């Protein structure tokens, strides 16, 4: 049979022994979930999860381990995969994120996926905090008047997007958009618990996960790169 793969299977990860990929994946999982990795899935799935998921995909360079934990929590909250939240919360704590940071992930995610997602995700995470006797940092921004909030929003929006806000064309979205921008950039992105880089990672992860937001993705990528 003629080989038409044109070197498709000669890429770097596939040139490594599977045992090495598996060891890399198991090591990553232990950093995330602890020494005893619990799994409830299809029998014999180790070759896919240990090797492909953790050994190749999640072990890639470009993101810190904490940032990978943030993405997992953001996407699970965004899509309301609530059964995953407790394990991912434990993983986030294992790699150095605080309980407050976990809750901030859910709050920001709710801007894109609906505020009810933050409530349900936070309830799941708080069961883990209670297990570990973790108290949540209550520090927050001082309450500011509308003029101050709008000034902060304009400054941050202009720096990240380097341009004038692009108002959506639909009449309902156009009326709400200025308020969403003001509260997102004027308050949410300035709250303690997450760095600006981490918040941009959440933005891109959520818009990618939700789907159907092709018009908004370019602006999200510009924010992230800036």
PDB file of C-alpha atoms in Angstrom, residues 24-25 27-29 31-33 51-77 84-85 87-97 101-102 105-106 109 194-195 197-202 205-206:
ATOM      1  CA  UNK A  24       6.216  12.232  31.603  1.00  0.00           C
ATOM      2  CA  UNK A  25       2.422  12.102  31.721  1.00  0.00           C
ATOM      3  CA  UNK A  27       4.782  12.721  36.534  1.00  0.00           C
ATOM      4  CA  UNK A  28       2.629  15.646  35.395  1.00  0.00           C
ATOM      5  CA  UNK A  29      -0.502  14.080  36.874  1.00  0.00           C
ATOM      6  CA  UNK A  31       2.240  17.190  40.331  1.00  0.00           C
ATOM      7  CA  UNK A  32      -1.353  18.096  39.627  1.00  0.00           C
ATOM      8  CA  UNK A  33      -3.410  15.577  41.572  1.00  0.00           C
ATOM      9  CA  UNK A  51       0.438   9.530  27.131  1.00  0.00           C
ATOM     10  CA  UNK A  52      -1.595  11.755  24.802  1.00  0.00           C
ATOM     11  CA  UNK A  53      -3.444  13.963  27.275  1.00  0.00           C
ATOM     12  CA  UNK A  54      -0.815  14.469  29.997  1.00  0.00           C
ATOM     13  CA  UNK A  55       2.414  13.241  28.396  1.00  0.00           C
ATOM     14  CA  UNK A  56       2.115  15.196  25.144  1.00  0.00           C
ATOM     15  CA  UNK A  57      -0.620  17.863  25.254  1.00  0.00           C
ATOM     16  CA  UNK A  58      -0.483  19.161  28.837  1.00  0.00           C
ATOM     17  CA  UNK A  59       3.291  18.773  29.136  1.00  0.00           C
ATOM     18  CA  UNK A  60       3.964  21.209  26.293  1.00  0.00           C
ATOM     19  CA  UNK A  61       6.030  24.314  26.941  1.00  0.00           C
ATOM     20  CA  UNK A  62       4.568  27.826  26.733  1.00  0.00           C
ATOM     21  CA  UNK A  63       2.389  27.867  29.844  1.00  0.00           C
ATOM     22  CA  UNK A  64       3.292  27.555  33.503  1.00  0.00           C
ATOM     23  CA  UNK A  65       1.788  24.681  35.492  1.00  0.00           C
ATOM     24  CA  UNK A  66      -0.382  27.155  37.423  1.00  0.00           C
ATOM     25  CA  UNK A  67      -1.683  28.571  34.149  1.00  0.00           C
ATOM     26  CA  UNK A  68      -2.665  25.100  32.941  1.00  0.00           C
ATOM     27  CA  UNK A  69      -4.604  24.617  36.174  1.00  0.00           C
ATOM     28  CA  UNK A  70      -6.330  27.962  35.585  1.00  0.00           C
ATOM     29  CA  UNK A  71      -7.384  26.903  32.082  1.00  0.00           C
ATOM     30  CA  UNK A  72      -8.829  23.635  33.375  1.00  0.00           C
ATOM     31  CA  UNK A  73     -10.921  25.404  35.989  1.00  0.00           C
ATOM     32  CA  UNK A  74     -12.010  28.194  33.639  1.00  0.00           C
ATOM     33  CA  UNK A  75     -13.167  25.846  30.882  1.00  0.00           C
ATOM     34  CA  UNK A  76     -14.877  23.449  33.315  1.00  0.00           C
ATOM     35  CA  UNK A  77     -16.737  26.343  34.909  1.00  0.00           C
ATOM     36  CA  UNK A  84     -14.546  18.063  37.426  1.00  0.00           C
ATOM     37  CA  UNK A  85     -14.376  21.147  39.647  1.00  0.00           C
ATOM     38  CA  UNK A  87     -10.445  17.515  41.477  1.00  0.00           C
ATOM     39  CA  UNK A  88      -9.282  20.532  39.474  1.00  0.00           C
ATOM     40  CA  UNK A  89      -9.556  22.704  42.585  1.00  0.00           C
ATOM     41  CA  UNK A  90      -7.331  20.270  44.492  1.00  0.00           C
ATOM     42  CA  UNK A  91      -4.906  20.363  41.565  1.00  0.00           C
ATOM     43  CA  UNK A  92      -4.884  24.167  41.576  1.00  0.00           C
ATOM     44  CA  UNK A  93      -4.073  24.192  45.296  1.00  0.00           C
ATOM     45  CA  UNK A  94      -1.359  21.565  44.750  1.00  0.00           C
ATOM     46  CA  UNK A  95       0.446  23.716  42.181  1.00  0.00           C
ATOM     47  CA  UNK A  96       0.336  26.870  44.272  1.00  0.00           C
ATOM     48  CA  UNK A  97      -2.880  28.737  43.497  1.00  0.00           C
ATOM     49  CA  UNK A 101      -7.514  32.726  42.983  1.00  0.00           C
ATOM     50  CA  UNK A 102      -9.796  29.761  42.276  1.00  0.00           C
ATOM     51  CA  UNK A 105     -11.332  32.322  38.003  1.00  0.00           C
ATOM     52  CA  UNK A 106     -15.017  31.493  38.363  1.00  0.00           C
ATOM     53  CA  UNK A 109     -15.540  33.142  33.663  1.00  0.00           C
ATOM     54  CA  UNK A 194      -5.052  36.830  39.658  1.00  0.00           C
ATOM     55  CA  UNK A 195      -2.411  38.565  37.574  1.00  0.00           C
ATOM     56  CA  UNK A 197      -1.613  37.649  32.340  1.00  0.00           C
ATOM     57  CA  UNK A 198      -3.685  34.986  34.097  1.00  0.00           C
ATOM     58  CA  UNK A 199      -6.867  36.933  33.387  1.00  0.00           C
ATOM     59  CA  UNK A 200      -6.013  37.164  29.689  1.00  0.00           C
ATOM     60  CA  UNK A 201      -5.463  33.394  29.623  1.00  0.00           C
ATOM     61  CA  UNK A 202      -8.942  32.920  31.099  1.00  0.00           C
ATOM     62  CA  UNK A 205      -9.721  29.915  27.117  1.00  0.00           C
ATOM     63  CA  UNK A 206     -13.377  30.765  27.746  1.00  0.00           C
TER      64      UNK A 206
END
